[in-house]
Amino acid sequence: MPVELFAVLQAGPLDAVLAPFYWFLALWSDLLFVVGDATGLGFLDYRFMHRAILVGLCIGVMAPLIGTFLVHRQLALIGDALAHTAFAGVAVGLFLNGVFSLGVSPYLTAVVVAVIAALLIELISEATDAYNDVSMAIVLSTGFALGTVLISLNAGGLAVGINQYLFGNLSTVSAENAAILLVLFAVIVGTVALTRNQLLYVTFDETAAAVSGISVTWYNRVMVMLTALVVVGAMQIMGVILVAAMLVVPVAGAAQVSRSFSESLLVSVVLAELAVLLGIGASYYGEATAGGVIVLFAVGIYVVAVAIGKIQARAGDDATPELGSIESSDL
Amino acid sequence: MSALRNGESAESAESADTGVADDGRGSSGPLVELTDIEFGYTATPVVEDISLRIDPGEYVAIVGPNGSGKSTLMKLILGLLRLDEGSARLFGEPSHAFDDGARIGYVAQHASASKEMPITVREVVKMGRFPHVGFGRLSAEDHRIVDEALATVGMTDFANRRVTKLSGGQRQRAFIARALAGEADLLVLDEPTVGVDAESVDAFYDLLEALNEEGITILLIEHDLGAVTNHARRVVCLNREVYFDGPTDEFAESDALARAFGTAASFTGGSGGGRA
């Protein structure tokens, strides 16, 4: 393993890249202190909560953003598979840190491993012409198995910290990890903003997209890589096991009540943010694991959305507009 | 117009074509040119020995029984599948490398698109403009073209409806509007009227005819032999190989249909010999 690479990763350039994000974090923290003073919300007195809220807000945007493209292609489970390989990435990071006494954030190695796994899944599906649950299940279990083996290999001190990756933890979101997440967030949102037309076309109608000159293969690769990034970013709070829920549940809820695609994107982000904020608040006061509470809120919101969708379907939409005739004459 | 369909004409056509390079509608080069192609998903070929040339302004229908390779042939023409043998060219470029999507409008059997996605008719039609705008935003002009396409297929009042809530015929109109919004030189339609009500079908074929008179080349994959004989100018009858390629009226008189379908298929039977 190229030790130098990791040495470089943890040293200078990374800090230089992250510097503006640290500055932003400090600013954000100051803002929340003010908000805390004004509202009297006790949990806003802690810097770690400030970071957790910021990370949560980012997750609430990027997870449903990517999830919308996945869910409507019946790829909901890919997030789960990638989360488990990201866990292997965490284990690799911890292992390297243990053996070579480096100080690399396990989230960075998780990014690398998850992106490689994402490409692997994509290449397998290209070769076999289908995303099948079997290959997904194999990648998922391989990732998790690799993770557990690596962790047990240098057992002792390492096994202690593993819960935070499995279940997520609000209080362990360090400034560095929050900064990494902000970078991931910028990459993800930027990429989707740039390629939204192509991603939408490929999601809705792959064949027509291919005919219209869009390289379906490349956009599929971009999509799975973005998914890997989201999963690693969201893992800090949600944990490996629950991270996929944020990709799927708010999107499923939004699909119940939205008519247009842009509306469904917006609604899914709103639902996700609602779940994140309620979940973080409730978990602080209830002293429960944030990831689980957030997902429970998200599922609750989903159930409400289903009910609203049913009522909408029954109440409105009865008035069918007149179908015009096909006009070949005015060409 | 359909005389040039074998290998001997391919070479001269190609050399003529290189001269006009990228120019589209005005040029005389063939839009589609297949030379002795063969393709199979497994060792058994699905299509073989097919040479086909489609010139600008033609209205060609490809007919054949189920499993005759119609849809496969269309995918080969569009470069969605790679040939085993022979060559396929689209607008003078190898089909698989062709990427100027703005020149092709495509309407599939409606089954191909995502069924549960929340998306409105207008959003679907806007996709027709995507090859023109790339990473950019749709301009006012693009929106005008979208509105026009919606009006042409009579779906203006449905523009803000969710596609999943439409009937089969309405959905298909939306997809046709998407192809129209693309302002393509070549329209490729794969059994576009499956699930569409009879009245709309007639109007739809009239629309295709009007588009063809505008100079748009039309390639239609059809099951409905009646529709084909009433509207297309040229018929290619396919069952793994080409059984007939020529003007529609000659096709009606020939025995190609019986040979290709292997049964007593007729033009009066609506969906003819194939649909099981």
XYZ file of C-alpha atoms in Angstrom:
607
model
C 0.000 0.000 0.000
C 1.438 3.381 -0.911
C 1.919 4.815 2.530
C 3.149 8.068 1.063
C -0.190 8.622 -0.604
C -1.991 8.527 2.686
C 0.658 10.659 4.301
C 0.036 13.236 1.619
C -3.698 12.881 2.049
C -3.615 13.688 5.719
C -1.133 16.512 5.516
C -0.926 19.813 3.678
C -3.067 19.854 0.528
C -6.147 18.496 2.235
C -6.036 21.149 4.939
C -5.582 23.792 2.301
C -8.640 22.521 0.451
C -10.671 22.299 3.614
C -9.637 25.689 5.011
C -12.562 27.667 3.564
C -14.923 25.028 4.860
C -13.484 25.337 8.376
C -14.059 29.053 8.111
C -17.646 28.409 7.035
C -18.126 26.016 9.961
C -16.986 28.655 12.430
C -19.380 31.148 10.897
C -22.222 28.641 11.052
C -21.428 27.913 14.681
C -21.541 31.600 15.599
C -24.890 31.883 13.879
C -26.340 28.960 15.808
C -25.053 30.377 19.116
C -27.079 33.470 18.367
C -30.100 31.385 17.379
C -29.665 29.325 20.558
C -29.569 32.440 22.719
C -32.608 33.867 21.029
C -34.728 30.724 21.190
C -33.430 29.190 24.390
C -32.929 25.799 22.730
C -30.451 24.071 25.028
C -28.761 21.845 22.464
C -27.590 24.839 20.469
C -25.051 25.541 23.221
C -22.751 22.836 21.883
C -20.463 23.145 18.885
C -20.797 19.453 18.053
C -24.541 19.939 17.737
C -23.942 22.822 15.349
C -21.865 20.554 13.151
C -24.390 17.736 13.453
C -27.214 20.034 12.373
C -25.219 21.316 9.415
C -24.341 17.772 8.353
C -27.980 16.789 8.815
C -29.179 19.666 6.657
C -26.751 18.688 3.891
C -27.910 15.076 4.076
C -31.490 16.291 3.836
C -30.679 17.894 0.500
C -28.282 15.482 -1.159
C -29.807 12.136 -0.151
C -33.264 12.709 -1.660
C -31.698 14.575 -4.584
C -29.773 11.470 -5.629
C -32.431 9.135 -4.266
C -35.015 10.554 -6.664
C -32.965 9.383 -9.627
C -32.348 5.981 -8.049
C -35.856 5.199 -6.819
C -37.467 5.877 -10.173
C -35.095 3.450 -11.827
C -35.874 0.761 -9.290
C -32.361 1.058 -7.893
C -33.391 1.767 -4.322
C -31.179 -0.983 -2.932
C -27.955 0.240 -4.485
C -27.573 2.722 -1.633
C -27.663 -0.100 0.856
C -25.066 -2.101 -1.060
C -22.753 0.905 -1.290
C -23.200 1.717 2.401
C -21.940 -1.711 3.313
C -18.909 -1.372 1.051
C -18.323 2.051 2.576
C -18.151 0.244 5.874
C -15.337 -1.844 4.396
C -13.705 1.446 3.466
C -13.959 2.653 7.047
C -12.372 -0.593 8.197
C -9.557 -0.133 5.668
C -8.962 3.350 7.037
C -8.914 2.163 10.632
C -6.665 -0.732 9.661
C -4.167 1.493 7.857
C -4.197 3.945 10.718
C -3.537 1.094 13.115
C -0.793 -0.609 11.149
C 1.050 2.418 9.782
C -0.018 4.788 12.553
C -1.480 7.312 10.147
C -4.123 9.847 10.952
C -6.319 9.496 7.849
C -10.010 10.081 8.393
C -11.772 6.732 7.824
C -14.378 8.673 5.884
C -11.796 9.447 3.222
C -10.920 5.797 2.734
C -14.633 5.060 2.771
C -15.106 7.501 -0.101
C -12.385 5.773 -2.112
C -13.626 2.234 -1.455
C -17.295 3.072 -2.002
C -16.587 4.806 -5.308
C -14.571 1.812 -6.504
C -17.375 -0.532 -5.436
C -19.918 1.673 -7.206
C -17.961 1.461 -10.442
C -17.636 -2.272 -9.974
C -21.395 -2.710 -9.589
C -21.912 -0.562 -12.657
C -19.379 -2.502 -14.740
C -20.919 -5.813 -13.686
C -24.325 -4.540 -14.705
C -22.955 -3.316 -18.031
C -21.439 -6.729 -18.722
C -24.539 -8.657 -17.711
C -26.985 -6.093 -19.107
C -28.972 -5.848 -15.889
C -28.787 -4.644 -12.340
C -29.656 -7.784 -10.531
C -30.277 -8.244 -6.866
C -27.892 -11.169 -6.778
C -24.803 -9.204 -7.772
C -25.947 -6.369 -5.522
C -26.320 -8.782 -2.610
C -22.862 -10.205 -3.308
C -21.237 -6.782 -3.311
C -23.132 -5.866 -0.150
C -22.059 -8.932 1.804
C -18.509 -8.803 0.473
C -18.180 -5.251 1.712
C -19.528 -6.023 5.119
C -17.495 -9.230 5.457
C -14.311 -7.421 4.474
C -15.101 -4.757 7.031
C -15.662 -7.131 9.908
C -12.555 -9.189 9.078
C -10.291 -6.139 8.886
C -11.632 -4.871 12.163
C -11.250 -8.178 13.958
C -7.692 -8.514 12.575
C -6.452 -5.652 14.656
C -8.977 -6.033 17.391
C -8.549 -4.353 20.719
C -8.668 -0.606 20.510
C -10.305 -0.502 17.115
C -13.502 -2.396 17.774
C -14.434 0.279 20.275
C -15.104 3.003 17.730
C -17.036 0.876 15.287
C -20.528 1.603 16.637
C -20.354 5.169 15.462
C -19.971 3.990 11.880
C -22.625 1.308 12.110
C -25.285 3.424 13.767
C -24.032 6.967 13.293
C -23.409 9.436 16.041
C -24.184 13.108 16.422
C -21.466 13.836 18.935
C -18.563 12.419 16.943
C -18.969 14.661 13.903
C -15.558 16.305 14.006
C -14.757 19.572 12.289
C -12.669 17.676 9.748
C -15.455 15.236 8.930
C -17.966 18.051 8.670
C -15.629 19.828 6.260
C -15.243 16.645 4.189
C -19.004 16.396 4.048
C -19.284 19.970 2.804
C -16.873 19.130 -0.011
C -18.920 16.037 -0.930
C -22.077 18.132 -0.780
C -20.658 20.713 -3.168
C -19.509 18.023 -5.615
C -22.843 16.210 -5.545
C -25.118 19.221 -5.848
C -22.849 20.785 -8.481
C -22.801 17.652 -10.611
C -26.560 17.177 -10.449
C -27.151 20.854 -11.243
C -24.943 20.571 -14.307
C -26.261 17.266 -15.662
C -29.899 17.458 -14.512
C -31.288 17.239 -18.070
C -29.285 14.167 -18.914
C -29.929 12.437 -15.579
C -33.660 13.076 -15.894
C -33.797 11.737 -19.443
C -31.793 8.620 -18.594
C -33.934 8.007 -15.519
C -37.224 8.381 -17.310
C -36.533 6.665 -20.596
C -33.157 5.041 -21.067
C -33.646 4.016 -24.691
C -34.922 7.375 -25.868
C -32.079 9.043 -23.978
C -29.583 6.835 -25.795
C -31.166 7.678 -29.148
C -30.992 11.367 -28.340
C -27.221 11.076 -28.102
C -26.822 10.906 -24.317
C -24.199 8.412 -23.228
C -26.339 6.329 -20.913
C -23.357 4.308 -19.741
C -21.471 7.375 -18.595
C -24.412 8.926 -16.793
C -25.086 5.636 -15.047
C -21.492 5.647 -13.859
C -21.811 9.229 -12.677
C -25.004 8.321 -10.858
C -23.561 5.382 -8.916
C -20.462 7.378 -8.004
C -22.618 10.215 -6.684
C -24.580 7.631 -4.728
C -21.357 6.392 -3.165
C -20.485 9.949 -2.144
C -23.908 10.565 -0.629
C -23.778 7.334 1.297
C -20.397 8.119 2.819
C -21.451 11.668 3.614
C -24.673 10.605 5.272
C -23.042 7.739 7.145
C -21.681 9.991 9.899
C -25.104 10.642 11.327
C -27.216 7.885 9.835
C -24.820 4.984 10.195
C -24.093 2.278 7.622
C -27.240 0.338 8.339
C -29.761 3.158 8.002
C -28.154 5.426 5.444
C -30.113 3.986 2.500
C -33.370 5.002 4.171
C -32.632 8.679 3.504
C -32.179 7.918 -0.203
C -35.491 6.152 -0.446
C -38.106 7.103 2.157
C -38.462 10.867 1.514
C -38.475 10.213 -2.243
C -41.209 7.605 -1.906
C -43.221 10.057 0.188
C -42.775 12.873 -2.321
C -43.846 10.624 -5.210
C -47.209 10.183 -3.484
C -48.113 13.844 -3.462
C -46.245 15.384 -6.399
C -47.378 15.778 -9.941
C -44.240 16.962 -11.658
C -40.645 15.838 -11.391
C -39.349 19.197 -10.189
C -42.075 19.285 -7.566
C -41.165 15.791 -6.386
C -37.502 16.821 -6.031
C -38.456 19.833 -3.955
C -40.976 17.965 -1.807
C -38.570 15.100 -1.123
C -35.941 17.573 0.094
C -38.483 19.308 2.334
C -39.660 15.987 3.789
C -36.080 14.871 4.383
C -35.145 18.136 6.111
C -38.215 17.840 8.289
C -37.255 14.322 9.318
C -33.632 15.339 9.955
C -34.447 18.353 12.121
C -37.210 16.634 14.084
C -35.004 13.564 14.438
C -31.955 15.448 15.704
C -34.058 17.426 18.167
C -35.925 14.392 19.451
C -32.805 12.272 19.743
C -31.083 14.989 21.791
C -33.895 15.282 24.289
C -34.801 11.603 24.226
C -31.150 10.519 24.375
C -31.641 8.057 21.520
C -29.509 7.288 18.448
C -30.126 10.048 15.930
C -30.023 7.837 12.805
C -32.834 5.615 14.017
C -34.981 8.502 15.217
C -34.540 10.366 11.910
C -35.582 7.297 9.928
C -38.624 6.754 12.151
C -39.669 10.346 11.571
C -39.087 9.918 7.835
C -41.274 6.816 7.766
C -43.956 8.613 9.773
C -43.888 11.472 7.273
C -44.072 8.938 4.446
C -47.234 7.408 5.924
C -48.797 10.870 6.170
C -47.798 11.548 2.538
C -49.459 8.316 1.406
C -52.653 9.323 3.193
C -52.573 12.808 1.672
C -51.936 11.291 -1.751
C -54.984 9.054 -1.404
C -57.164 11.956 -0.324
C -55.858 14.081 -3.214
C -56.613 11.314 -5.693
C -60.153 11.002 -4.399
C -60.910 14.690 -4.079
C -59.414 16.379 -7.098
C -58.520 15.399 -10.614
C -62.018 14.257 -11.456
C -62.558 16.960 -14.021
C -60.915 15.542 -17.109
C -59.955 18.198 -19.628
C -61.026 17.875 -23.212
C -58.536 16.003 -25.334
C -57.726 18.098 -28.370
C -57.467 16.629 -31.814
C -54.189 15.859 -33.506
C -53.650 18.772 -35.842
C -51.785 17.833 -38.950
C -53.245 20.746 -40.885
C -51.479 23.597 -39.067
C -48.003 22.305 -39.750
C -36.451 5.666 -54.892
C -36.076 2.316 -53.260
C -34.096 0.835 -56.084
C -30.743 1.219 -54.390
C -30.831 -1.404 -51.820
C -28.001 -3.740 -52.499
C -24.305 -3.679 -51.999
C -23.411 -2.361 -55.411
C -24.967 1.013 -54.761
C -23.525 1.409 -51.323
C -20.079 2.430 -52.415
C -21.091 5.164 -54.781
C -23.560 6.480 -52.249
C -20.884 6.600 -49.616
C -18.388 8.484 -51.731
C -21.064 10.959 -52.637
C -21.879 11.295 -48.997
C -18.411 12.157 -47.769
C -18.543 15.258 -49.906
C -21.456 16.769 -48.048
C -20.217 15.746 -44.612
C -22.417 17.127 -41.817
C -25.031 18.900 -43.811
C -28.392 17.360 -43.117
C -31.744 17.838 -44.666
C -30.634 19.330 -47.898
C -28.062 16.704 -48.764
C -28.791 13.755 -50.959
C -26.840 11.206 -48.890
C -28.819 8.385 -47.325
C -29.987 8.842 -43.742
C -29.797 5.159 -43.057
C -27.586 2.697 -44.818
C -27.239 -0.931 -43.837
C -24.917 -3.209 -45.759
C -25.148 -6.979 -45.365
C -25.737 -6.792 -41.669
C -26.075 -9.732 -39.353
C -26.881 -9.762 -35.660
C -27.884 -12.294 -33.021
C -28.255 -12.124 -29.257
C -26.965 -15.692 -29.200
C -25.279 -17.763 -31.905
C -28.517 -17.847 -33.907
C -28.870 -14.676 -35.957
C -32.001 -12.632 -35.367
C -31.452 -10.691 -38.556
C -29.117 -11.562 -41.416
C -28.205 -10.524 -44.952
C -30.017 -7.246 -44.637
C -29.105 -4.298 -46.808
C -31.273 -1.259 -46.603
C -31.012 2.335 -47.641
C -33.316 5.116 -46.610
C -33.032 8.459 -48.352
C -34.174 11.846 -47.092
C -37.910 12.367 -47.427
C -38.919 8.723 -47.529
C -41.773 7.177 -45.584
C -40.775 3.592 -44.885
C -42.621 0.957 -42.901
C -40.967 -2.180 -41.620
C -43.423 -5.012 -41.105
C -43.043 -8.605 -40.033
C -44.440 -11.171 -37.637
C -43.599 -11.293 -33.947
C -39.996 -12.264 -33.397
C -39.080 -11.346 -36.956
C -36.371 -8.973 -35.795
C -38.162 -5.681 -36.494
C -37.279 -4.065 -33.204
C -33.792 -5.515 -33.327
C -33.300 -4.040 -36.776
C -34.448 -0.675 -35.476
C -31.955 -0.849 -32.602
C -29.198 -1.704 -35.060
C -30.155 1.242 -37.242
C -30.090 3.549 -34.237
C -26.800 2.128 -33.003
C -28.278 0.850 -29.743
C -26.887 -2.589 -30.567
C -23.557 -3.449 -32.167
C -23.551 -5.452 -35.367
C -21.991 -8.876 -35.646
C -21.268 -8.368 -39.323
C -21.769 -5.772 -42.033
C -21.958 -2.047 -41.608
C -24.651 0.333 -40.438
C -24.471 4.036 -41.072
C -26.687 6.782 -39.789
C -26.439 10.199 -41.432
C -23.246 8.907 -43.033
C -21.577 8.022 -39.731
C -21.253 4.555 -38.198
C -24.499 4.081 -36.251
C -22.916 3.258 -32.908
C -20.728 6.369 -33.038
C -23.493 8.691 -34.158
C -24.344 11.081 -31.357
C -26.198 14.021 -32.857
C -29.431 13.129 -31.096
C -31.089 16.328 -32.282
C -31.495 14.759 -35.722
C -33.505 11.734 -34.601
C -36.934 11.653 -33.016
C -37.846 8.383 -31.376
C -41.205 7.054 -30.257
C -41.217 3.651 -28.626
C -43.945 1.358 -27.504
C -44.974 3.198 -24.373
C -43.907 0.314 -22.181
C -40.289 1.443 -22.256
C -40.519 4.489 -19.992
C -40.641 4.535 -16.232
C -44.188 3.936 -15.084
C -44.396 5.340 -11.580
C -42.258 8.419 -11.831
C -43.977 11.682 -11.000
C -43.541 13.748 -14.144
C -45.868 15.943 -16.148
C -46.638 15.793 -19.844
C -44.834 19.102 -20.350
C -41.717 17.804 -18.615
C -41.710 14.792 -20.931
C -42.093 16.938 -24.031
C -39.309 19.247 -22.820
C -36.943 16.281 -23.029
C -37.253 16.594 -26.783
C -35.271 19.836 -26.492
C -32.489 18.355 -24.343
C -30.287 17.329 -27.308
C -30.447 20.968 -28.437
C -29.584 22.593 -25.114
C -27.075 20.108 -23.658
C -26.135 21.266 -20.158
C -27.912 24.592 -20.571
C -31.371 25.819 -19.749
C -34.325 25.791 -22.110
C -34.778 29.183 -23.758
C -38.053 30.961 -24.449
C -37.786 29.647 -27.999
C -37.464 26.080 -26.696
C -40.566 26.568 -24.564
C -42.443 27.894 -27.561
C -41.528 24.782 -29.567
C -42.678 22.599 -26.668
C -46.029 24.405 -26.527
C -46.399 24.008 -30.260
C -45.689 20.274 -30.105
C -48.251 19.890 -27.317
C -50.832 21.746 -29.402
C -50.069 19.651 -32.464
C -50.954 16.426 -30.672
C -53.937 18.039 -28.938
C -52.496 17.716 -25.449
C -52.300 21.371 -24.425
C -54.909 20.943 -21.709
C -53.038 17.943 -20.382
C -49.662 19.677 -20.166
C -49.597 19.770 -16.378
C -51.032 16.320 -15.824
C -48.969 13.545 -14.348
C -48.060 11.076 -17.102
C -48.923 8.088 -14.894
C -52.521 9.316 -14.726
C -53.012 9.259 -18.503
C -54.615 6.624 -20.677
C -52.420 4.640 -23.057
C -53.389 6.777 -26.015
C -52.773 10.030 -24.168
C -49.386 8.828 -23.005
C -48.457 7.922 -26.540
C -49.449 11.378 -27.742
C -47.129 12.858 -25.154
C -44.247 10.773 -26.478
C -45.047 11.777 -30.038
C -45.030 15.416 -28.918
C -41.581 14.828 -27.404
C -40.321 13.531 -30.748
C -41.871 16.522 -32.531
C -40.303 18.970 -30.083
C -36.924 17.546 -31.065
C -37.401 18.927 -34.599
C -35.624 15.899 -35.967
C -34.821 15.047 -39.582
C -35.621 11.387 -39.047
C -38.555 10.091 -37.017
C -38.274 6.495 -35.868
C -41.441 4.977 -34.463
C -41.650 1.511 -32.950
C -45.286 0.378 -33.009
C -46.404 3.821 -31.910
C -50.140 3.154 -31.964
C -50.303 0.168 -29.640
C -52.940 1.000 -27.028
C -54.155 4.110 -28.828
C -57.870 4.539 -29.557
C -58.956 4.060 -33.176
C -59.913 7.667 -33.795
C -56.558 8.976 -32.597
C -54.776 6.359 -34.690
C -56.196 7.783 -37.906
C -55.377 11.336 -36.858
C -51.925 10.170 -35.878
C -51.208 8.684 -39.293
C -52.478 11.841 -40.936
C -50.001 13.726 -38.766
C -47.164 11.459 -39.879
C -48.115 12.042 -43.482
C -48.142 15.800 -42.975
C -44.739 15.627 -41.315
C -43.448 13.575 -44.195
C -44.691 16.172 -46.654
C -42.733 18.724 -44.622
C -39.634 16.778 -45.602
C -39.152 14.714 -42.463
C -38.072 11.158 -43.118
C -40.208 8.560 -41.383
C -39.284 5.045 -40.389
C -42.177 3.127 -38.933
C -42.074 -0.296 -37.328
C -45.609 -1.638 -37.505
C -47.760 -4.589 -36.726
C -50.909 -3.140 -38.153
C -50.655 -4.069 -41.831
C -53.755 -2.060 -42.670
C -52.186 1.129 -41.364
C -48.997 0.444 -43.242
C -50.620 -0.146 -46.600
C -52.803 2.902 -46.207
C -50.061 5.309 -45.294
C -46.468 4.298 -45.933
C -44.947 4.831 -49.367
C -42.485 1.977 -49.087
C -42.683 -1.315 -47.255
C -39.894 -3.525 -45.991
C -41.227 -6.934 -45.067
C -38.968 -8.707 -42.649
C -38.634 -12.089 -41.110
C -34.990 -12.489 -40.218
C -34.249 -11.588 -43.840
C -35.855 -9.042 -46.104
C -38.755 -10.678 -47.971
C -39.883 -7.586 -49.758
C -38.667 -4.057 -50.208
C -40.522 -1.739 -52.520
C -43.491 0.553 -53.062
C -46.519 -0.195 -50.957
C -48.884 -1.031 -53.826
C -46.483 -3.633 -55.192
C -46.272 -5.143 -51.714
C -50.033 -5.625 -51.585
C -49.927 -7.568 -54.839
C -46.891 -9.681 -54.019
C -46.844 -12.919 -52.100
C -44.157 -11.627 -49.738
C -46.594 -11.317 -46.898
C -47.648 -14.940 -47.006
C -44.049 -16.073 -47.302
C -42.813 -13.905 -44.437
C -45.657 -14.560 -42.082
C -46.017 -18.161 -43.128
C -49.783 -17.997 -42.776
C -52.695 -16.552 -44.639
C -52.166 -13.062 -43.312
C -54.314 -10.403 -44.847
C -54.544 -6.648 -44.927
C -58.068 -6.604 -43.663
C -57.328 -8.354 -40.413
C -56.237 -5.213 -38.634
C -53.310 -6.369 -36.577
C -52.635 -9.020 -39.207
C -50.675 -12.140 -38.748
C -48.525 -11.594 -35.756
C -49.887 -10.451 -32.454
C -50.431 -13.375 -30.165
